[in-house]
PDB file of C-alpha atoms in Angstrom:
ATOM      1  CA  MET A   1     -29.924  -2.067 -11.103  1.00 76.00           C
ATOM      2  CA  GLN A   2     -26.781  -4.171 -11.053  1.00 84.00           C
ATOM      3  CA  MET A   3     -23.109  -3.301 -10.725  1.00 87.00           C
ATOM      4  CA  SER A   4     -19.784  -4.959 -10.023  1.00 90.00           C
ATOM      5  CA  ASP A   5     -16.355  -3.721  -9.013  1.00 91.00           C
ATOM      6  CA  THR A   6     -13.097  -4.731  -7.369  1.00 93.00           C
ATOM      7  CA  ARG A   7     -11.016  -3.014  -4.672  1.00 92.00           C
ATOM      8  CA  THR A   8      -7.476  -3.732  -3.553  1.00 94.00           C
ATOM      9  CA  ILE A   9      -7.002  -3.317   0.195  1.00 94.00           C
ATOM     10  CA  GLU A  10      -3.575  -3.264   1.841  1.00 94.00           C
ATOM     11  CA  ALA A  11      -4.523  -5.740   4.588  1.00 94.00           C
ATOM     12  CA  ASP A  12      -4.924  -9.478   5.060  1.00 94.00           C
ATOM     13  CA  LYS A  13      -8.280 -11.227   4.532  1.00 94.00           C
ATOM     14  CA  ALA A  14      -8.876 -11.701   8.276  1.00 94.00           C
ATOM     15  CA  THR A  15      -8.718  -7.925   8.856  1.00 94.00           C
ATOM     16  CA  VAL A  16     -11.037  -7.149   5.939  1.00 94.00           C
ATOM     17  CA  TRP A  17     -13.429  -9.911   7.060  1.00 95.00           C
ATOM     18  CA  ALA A  18     -13.561  -8.555  10.624  1.00 94.00           C
ATOM     19  CA  ALA A  19     -14.248  -5.052   9.305  1.00 94.00           C
ATOM     20  CA  LEU A  20     -17.164  -6.260   7.152  1.00 92.00           C
ATOM     21  CA  LEU A  21     -18.773  -7.882  10.214  1.00 93.00           C
ATOM     22  CA  SER A  22     -18.331  -4.934  12.599  1.00 93.00           C
ATOM     23  CA  PRO A  23     -21.330  -2.638  13.269  1.00 93.00           C
ATOM     24  CA  GLU A  24     -18.922   0.200  14.114  1.00 93.00           C
ATOM     25  CA  VAL A  25     -17.106  -0.148  10.792  1.00 92.00           C
ATOM     26  CA  LEU A  26     -20.401  -0.465   8.898  1.00 89.00           C
ATOM     27  CA  LYS A  27     -21.631   2.756  10.519  1.00 91.00           C
ATOM     28  CA  GLU A  28     -18.405   4.476   9.422  1.00 91.00           C
ATOM     29  CA  CYS A  29     -18.750   3.173   5.868  1.00 90.00           C
ATOM     30  CA  VAL A  30     -22.454   3.445   5.019  1.00 87.00           C
ATOM     31  CA  PRO A  31     -23.007   6.973   3.656  1.00 86.00           C
ATOM     32  CA  GLY A  32     -25.554   8.818   5.803  1.00 87.00           C
ATOM     33  CA  ALA A  33     -25.683   6.173   8.560  1.00 90.00           C
ATOM     34  CA  SER A  34     -26.502   7.614  11.967  1.00 91.00           C
ATOM     35  CA  GLU A  35     -26.960   4.268  13.661  1.00 92.00           C
ATOM     36  CA  VAL A  36     -25.936   0.653  13.028  1.00 92.00           C
ATOM     37  CA  THR A  37     -26.557  -1.950  15.710  1.00 93.00           C
ATOM     38  CA  GLY A  38     -26.604  -5.725  15.855  1.00 94.00           C
ATOM     39  CA  ASN A  39     -24.278  -8.555  15.005  1.00 93.00           C
ATOM     40  CA  PRO A  40     -23.501 -10.863  12.064  1.00 92.00           C
ATOM     41  CA  GLU A  41     -25.523 -13.786  13.449  1.00 92.00           C
ATOM     42  CA  ASP A  42     -28.790 -11.903  14.092  1.00 92.00           C
ATOM     43  CA  GLY A  43     -28.346  -9.172  11.510  1.00 91.00           C
ATOM     44  CA  PHE A  44     -27.952  -5.432  11.810  1.00 93.00           C
ATOM     45  CA  GLU A  45     -30.448  -2.605  12.100  1.00 94.00           C
ATOM     46  CA  ALA A  46     -29.587   0.727  10.564  1.00 90.00           C
ATOM     47  CA  VAL A  47     -30.851   4.292  10.287  1.00 92.00           C
ATOM     48  CA  VAL A  48     -29.622   6.069   7.156  1.00 88.00           C
ATOM     49  CA  THR A  49     -30.515   9.527   5.859  1.00 87.00           C
ATOM     50  CA  GLN A  50     -29.971  10.180   2.171  1.00 84.00           C
ATOM     51  CA  LYS A  51     -31.016  12.626  -0.515  1.00 81.00           C
ATOM     52  CA  VAL A  52     -31.737  11.208  -3.963  1.00 75.00           C
ATOM     53  CA  GLY A  53     -32.429  14.006  -6.421  1.00 75.00           C
ATOM     54  CA  PRO A  54     -35.076  16.194  -4.744  1.00 79.00           C
ATOM     55  CA  VAL A  55     -36.182  13.444  -2.329  1.00 75.00           C
ATOM     56  CA  LYS A  56     -34.594  13.343   1.126  1.00 82.00           C
ATOM     57  CA  ALA A  57     -35.574  10.539   3.465  1.00 80.00           C
ATOM     58  CA  THR A  58     -34.515   8.701   6.568  1.00 87.00           C
ATOM     59  CA  PHE A  59     -34.552   4.977   6.000  1.00 85.00           C
ATOM     60  CA  ARG A  60     -34.909   2.477   8.812  1.00 91.00           C
ATOM     61  CA  GLY A  61     -33.993  -1.006   7.846  1.00 88.00           C
ATOM     62  CA  ALA A  62     -32.271  -4.266   8.404  1.00 91.00           C
ATOM     63  CA  VAL A  63     -29.171  -5.894   6.972  1.00 89.00           C
ATOM     64  CA  THR A  64     -28.641  -9.633   7.121  1.00 92.00           C
ATOM     65  CA  ILE A  65     -25.519 -11.610   6.326  1.00 93.00           C
ATOM     66  CA  SER A  66     -25.816 -14.965   4.602  1.00 94.00           C
ATOM     67  CA  ASN A  67     -23.792 -17.416   2.511  1.00 95.00           C
ATOM     68  CA  MET A  68     -20.833 -16.857   4.827  1.00 95.00           C
ATOM     69  CA  VAL A  69     -17.645 -18.730   3.994  1.00 96.00           C
ATOM     70  CA  GLU A  70     -15.248 -17.469   6.661  1.00 94.00           C
ATOM     71  CA  HIS A  71     -12.580 -15.087   5.357  1.00 95.00           C
ATOM     72  CA  SER A  72     -13.703 -15.819   1.798  1.00 96.00           C
ATOM     73  CA  SER A  73     -17.211 -14.638   0.860  1.00 97.00           C
ATOM     74  CA  LEU A  74     -20.589 -13.441   2.120  1.00 96.00           C
ATOM     75  CA  THR A  75     -23.825 -11.840   1.001  1.00 95.00           C
ATOM     76  CA  LEU A  76     -25.089  -8.611   2.586  1.00 89.00           C
ATOM     77  CA  THR A  77     -28.834  -8.146   2.069  1.00 91.00           C
ATOM     78  CA  GLY A  78     -30.607  -4.985   3.169  1.00 86.00           C
ATOM     79  CA  GLU A  79     -34.020  -3.414   3.042  1.00 89.00           C
ATOM     80  CA  GLY A  80     -35.084  -0.007   4.286  1.00 86.00           C
ATOM     81  CA  LYS A  81     -38.312   1.942   4.402  1.00 87.00           C
ATOM     82  CA  GLY A  82     -38.262   5.703   4.024  1.00 83.00           C
ATOM     83  CA  GLY A  83     -41.902   6.566   4.702  1.00 82.00           C
ATOM     84  CA  ALA A  84     -43.485   8.544   1.868  1.00 80.00           C
ATOM     85  CA  ALA A  85     -40.205   8.458  -0.073  1.00 79.00           C
ATOM     86  CA  GLY A  86     -40.600   4.717  -0.616  1.00 80.00           C
ATOM     87  CA  PHE A  87     -38.258   1.833  -0.029  1.00 83.00           C
ATOM     88  CA  ALA A  88     -34.849   0.606  -1.046  1.00 82.00           C
ATOM     89  CA  LYS A  89     -33.548  -2.935  -1.000  1.00 85.00           C
ATOM     90  CA  GLY A  90     -30.549  -4.694  -2.321  1.00 85.00           C
ATOM     91  CA  ALA A  91     -27.895  -7.322  -1.927  1.00 89.00           C
ATOM     92  CA  ALA A  92     -24.138  -7.422  -2.336  1.00 90.00           C
ATOM     93  CA  ASP A  93     -22.175 -10.612  -2.940  1.00 95.00           C
ATOM     94  CA  VAL A  94     -18.674  -9.977  -1.595  1.00 95.00           C
ATOM     95  CA  ARG A  95     -15.609 -12.140  -2.297  1.00 97.00           C
ATOM     96  CA  LEU A  96     -12.148 -11.845  -0.750  1.00 97.00           C
ATOM     97  CA  ASP A  97      -8.882 -13.120  -2.246  1.00 96.00           C
ATOM     98  CA  GLU A  98      -5.465 -12.550  -0.702  1.00 95.00           C
ATOM     99  CA  ALA A  99      -1.966 -12.516  -2.147  1.00 94.00           C
ATOM    100  CA  ASP A 100       1.132 -11.340  -0.266  1.00 93.00           C
ATOM    101  CA  GLY A 101      -0.897  -9.723   2.529  1.00 90.00           C
ATOM    102  CA  VAL A 102      -3.035  -7.689   0.104  1.00 94.00           C
ATOM    103  CA  THR A 103      -6.746  -8.454  -0.210  1.00 95.00           C
ATOM    104  CA  THR A 104      -8.741  -8.114  -3.397  1.00 96.00           C
ATOM    105  CA  LEU A 105     -12.386  -7.446  -2.552  1.00 95.00           C
ATOM    106  CA  SER A 106     -14.825  -8.102  -5.410  1.00 95.00           C
ATOM    107  CA  TYR A 107     -18.512  -7.315  -5.221  1.00 93.00           C
ATOM    108  CA  ASP A 108     -21.688  -7.670  -7.238  1.00 92.00           C
ATOM    109  CA  VAL A 109     -24.565  -5.442  -6.133  1.00 88.00           C
ATOM    110  CA  GLU A 110     -28.222  -5.521  -7.083  1.00 88.00           C
ATOM    111  CA  ALA A 111     -30.488  -2.703  -5.864  1.00 80.00           C
ATOM    112  CA  LYS A 112     -34.189  -1.884  -6.209  1.00 82.00           C
ATOM    113  CA  VAL A 113     -36.276   1.090  -5.133  1.00 78.00           C
ATOM    114  CA  GLY A 114     -39.997   1.806  -4.984  1.00 77.00           C
ATOM    115  CA  GLY A 115     -42.354   4.661  -4.180  1.00 80.00           C
ATOM    116  CA  LYS A 116     -41.368   8.288  -4.875  1.00 77.00           C
ATOM    117  CA  LEU A 117     -37.774   7.190  -5.383  1.00 72.00           C
ATOM    118  CA  ALA A 118     -38.767   4.985  -8.314  1.00 70.00           C
ATOM    119  CA  GLN A 119     -40.543   7.949  -9.919  1.00 76.00           C
ATOM    120  CA  LEU A 120     -37.243   9.838 -10.197  1.00 72.00           C
ATOM    121  CA  GLY A 121     -36.204   7.728 -13.146  1.00 70.00           C
ATOM    122  CA  SER A 122     -33.651   5.015 -13.578  1.00 71.00           C
ATOM    123  CA  ARG A 123     -30.751   7.322 -14.525  1.00 72.00           C
ATOM    124  CA  ILE A 124     -30.939   9.248 -11.244  1.00 75.00           C
ATOM    125  CA  VAL A 125     -31.555   6.151  -9.125  1.00 72.00           C
ATOM    126  CA  ASP A 126     -28.882   4.052 -10.865  1.00 77.00           C
ATOM    127  CA  GLY A 127     -26.345   6.861 -10.542  1.00 78.00           C
ATOM    128  CA  PHE A 128     -27.181   7.257  -6.866  1.00 78.00           C
ATOM    129  CA  ALA A 129     -26.916   3.508  -6.191  1.00 77.00           C
ATOM    130  CA  LYS A 130     -23.521   3.351  -7.916  1.00 81.00           C
ATOM    131  CA  LYS A 131     -22.327   6.357  -5.912  1.00 82.00           C
ATOM    132  CA  MET A 132     -23.481   4.755  -2.644  1.00 82.00           C
ATOM    133  CA  ALA A 133     -21.696   1.461  -3.399  1.00 83.00           C
ATOM    134  CA  ASP A 134     -18.517   3.294  -4.453  1.00 85.00           C
ATOM    135  CA  GLN A 135     -18.596   5.429  -1.293  1.00 88.00           C
ATOM    136  CA  PHE A 136     -19.166   2.401   0.942  1.00 88.00           C
ATOM    137  CA  PHE A 137     -16.285   0.351  -0.454  1.00 87.00           C
ATOM    138  CA  SER A 138     -13.949   3.390  -0.719  1.00 89.00           C
ATOM    139  CA  ARG A 139     -14.682   4.238   2.903  1.00 91.00           C
ATOM    140  CA  LEU A 140     -14.139   0.594   3.925  1.00 91.00           C
ATOM    141  CA  GLU A 141     -10.748   0.672   2.221  1.00 91.00           C
ATOM    142  CA  GLU A 142      -9.899   3.950   4.010  1.00 92.00           C
ATOM    143  CA  VAL A 143     -11.031   2.675   7.421  1.00 92.00           C
ATOM    144  CA  ILE A 144      -8.872  -0.437   7.052  1.00 92.00           C
ATOM    145  CA  GLU A 145      -5.804   1.191   5.474  1.00 90.00           C
ATOM    146  CA  GLY A 146      -5.960   4.604   7.127  1.00 83.00           C
ATOM    147  CA  PRO A 147      -5.735   7.994   5.397  1.00 75.00           C
ATOM    148  CA  LYS A 148      -4.013   8.068   2.001  1.00 68.00           C
ATOM    149  CA  GLU A 149      -1.892  11.184   2.656  1.00 62.00           C
ATOM    150  CA  GLU A 150       1.783  10.492   3.315  1.00 54.00           C
ATOM    151  CA  ASP A 151       1.849  13.003   6.188  1.00 47.00           C
ATOM    152  CA  ALA A 152      -1.199  11.469   7.879  1.00 51.00           C
ATOM    153  CA  ALA A 153      -1.147   9.522  11.129  1.00 52.00           C
ATOM    154  CA  PRO A 154       1.793   7.189  11.685  1.00 53.00           C
ATOM    155  CA  GLU A 155       1.223   3.538  10.752  1.00 52.00           C
ATOM    156  CA  ALA A 156       0.783   2.485  14.393  1.00 51.00           C
ATOM    157  CA  GLU A 157      -1.973   5.076  14.928  1.00 53.00           C
ATOM    158  CA  LYS A 158      -3.801   3.965  11.773  1.00 51.00           C
ATOM    159  CA  LYS A 159      -3.804   0.305  12.803  1.00 53.00           C
ATOM    160  CA  GLY A 160      -4.785   1.225  16.379  1.00 53.00           C
ATOM    161  CA  TRP A 161      -7.868   3.084  15.164  1.00 54.00           C
ATOM    162  CA  LEU A 162      -9.071   0.102  13.115  1.00 59.00           C
ATOM    163  CA  LYS A 163      -8.372  -2.361  15.915  1.00 54.00           C
ATOM    164  CA  LYS A 164     -10.527  -0.274  18.276  1.00 55.00           C
ATOM    165  CA  LEU A 165     -13.353  -0.296  15.721  1.00 57.00           C
ATOM    166  CA  ILE A 166     -13.349  -4.033  15.034  1.00 57.00           C
ATOM    167  CA  SER A 167     -12.656  -5.302  18.533  1.00 53.00           C
TER     168      SER A 167
END
């Protein structure tokens, strides 16, 4: 399964880059993540619980970062095993471009599943994979920019929350 999309994030490339490399931000952004540990150099370990159709599983896996061009691009590669439910693995090529303090994040994702998950059929699995990618990048945008509501936290509070996460 393959998909591509683009997001516009109201922040400079350095901020978006730091967020992508932060285990705390990744935990906030990966749907169903209960644990994300590690660092960009050695990779991350994650525990994620998800329900795909009738199959609910807790996946334990690893995410590595490669092809890093600082503040410009990277590849996130992950693989998780969910016991009897099967496995999931995939990679996302992420590119960052900045203009006037606004970052355009583009990504290409390829995902594969096996075991019981693969038996659900490609429409269910493809729809789930697209939903997961959309949720991850939407949540990343929200973590960096802060809540979308006008009456939400003042700008200083929003930035303070992100700085605590990525520092």
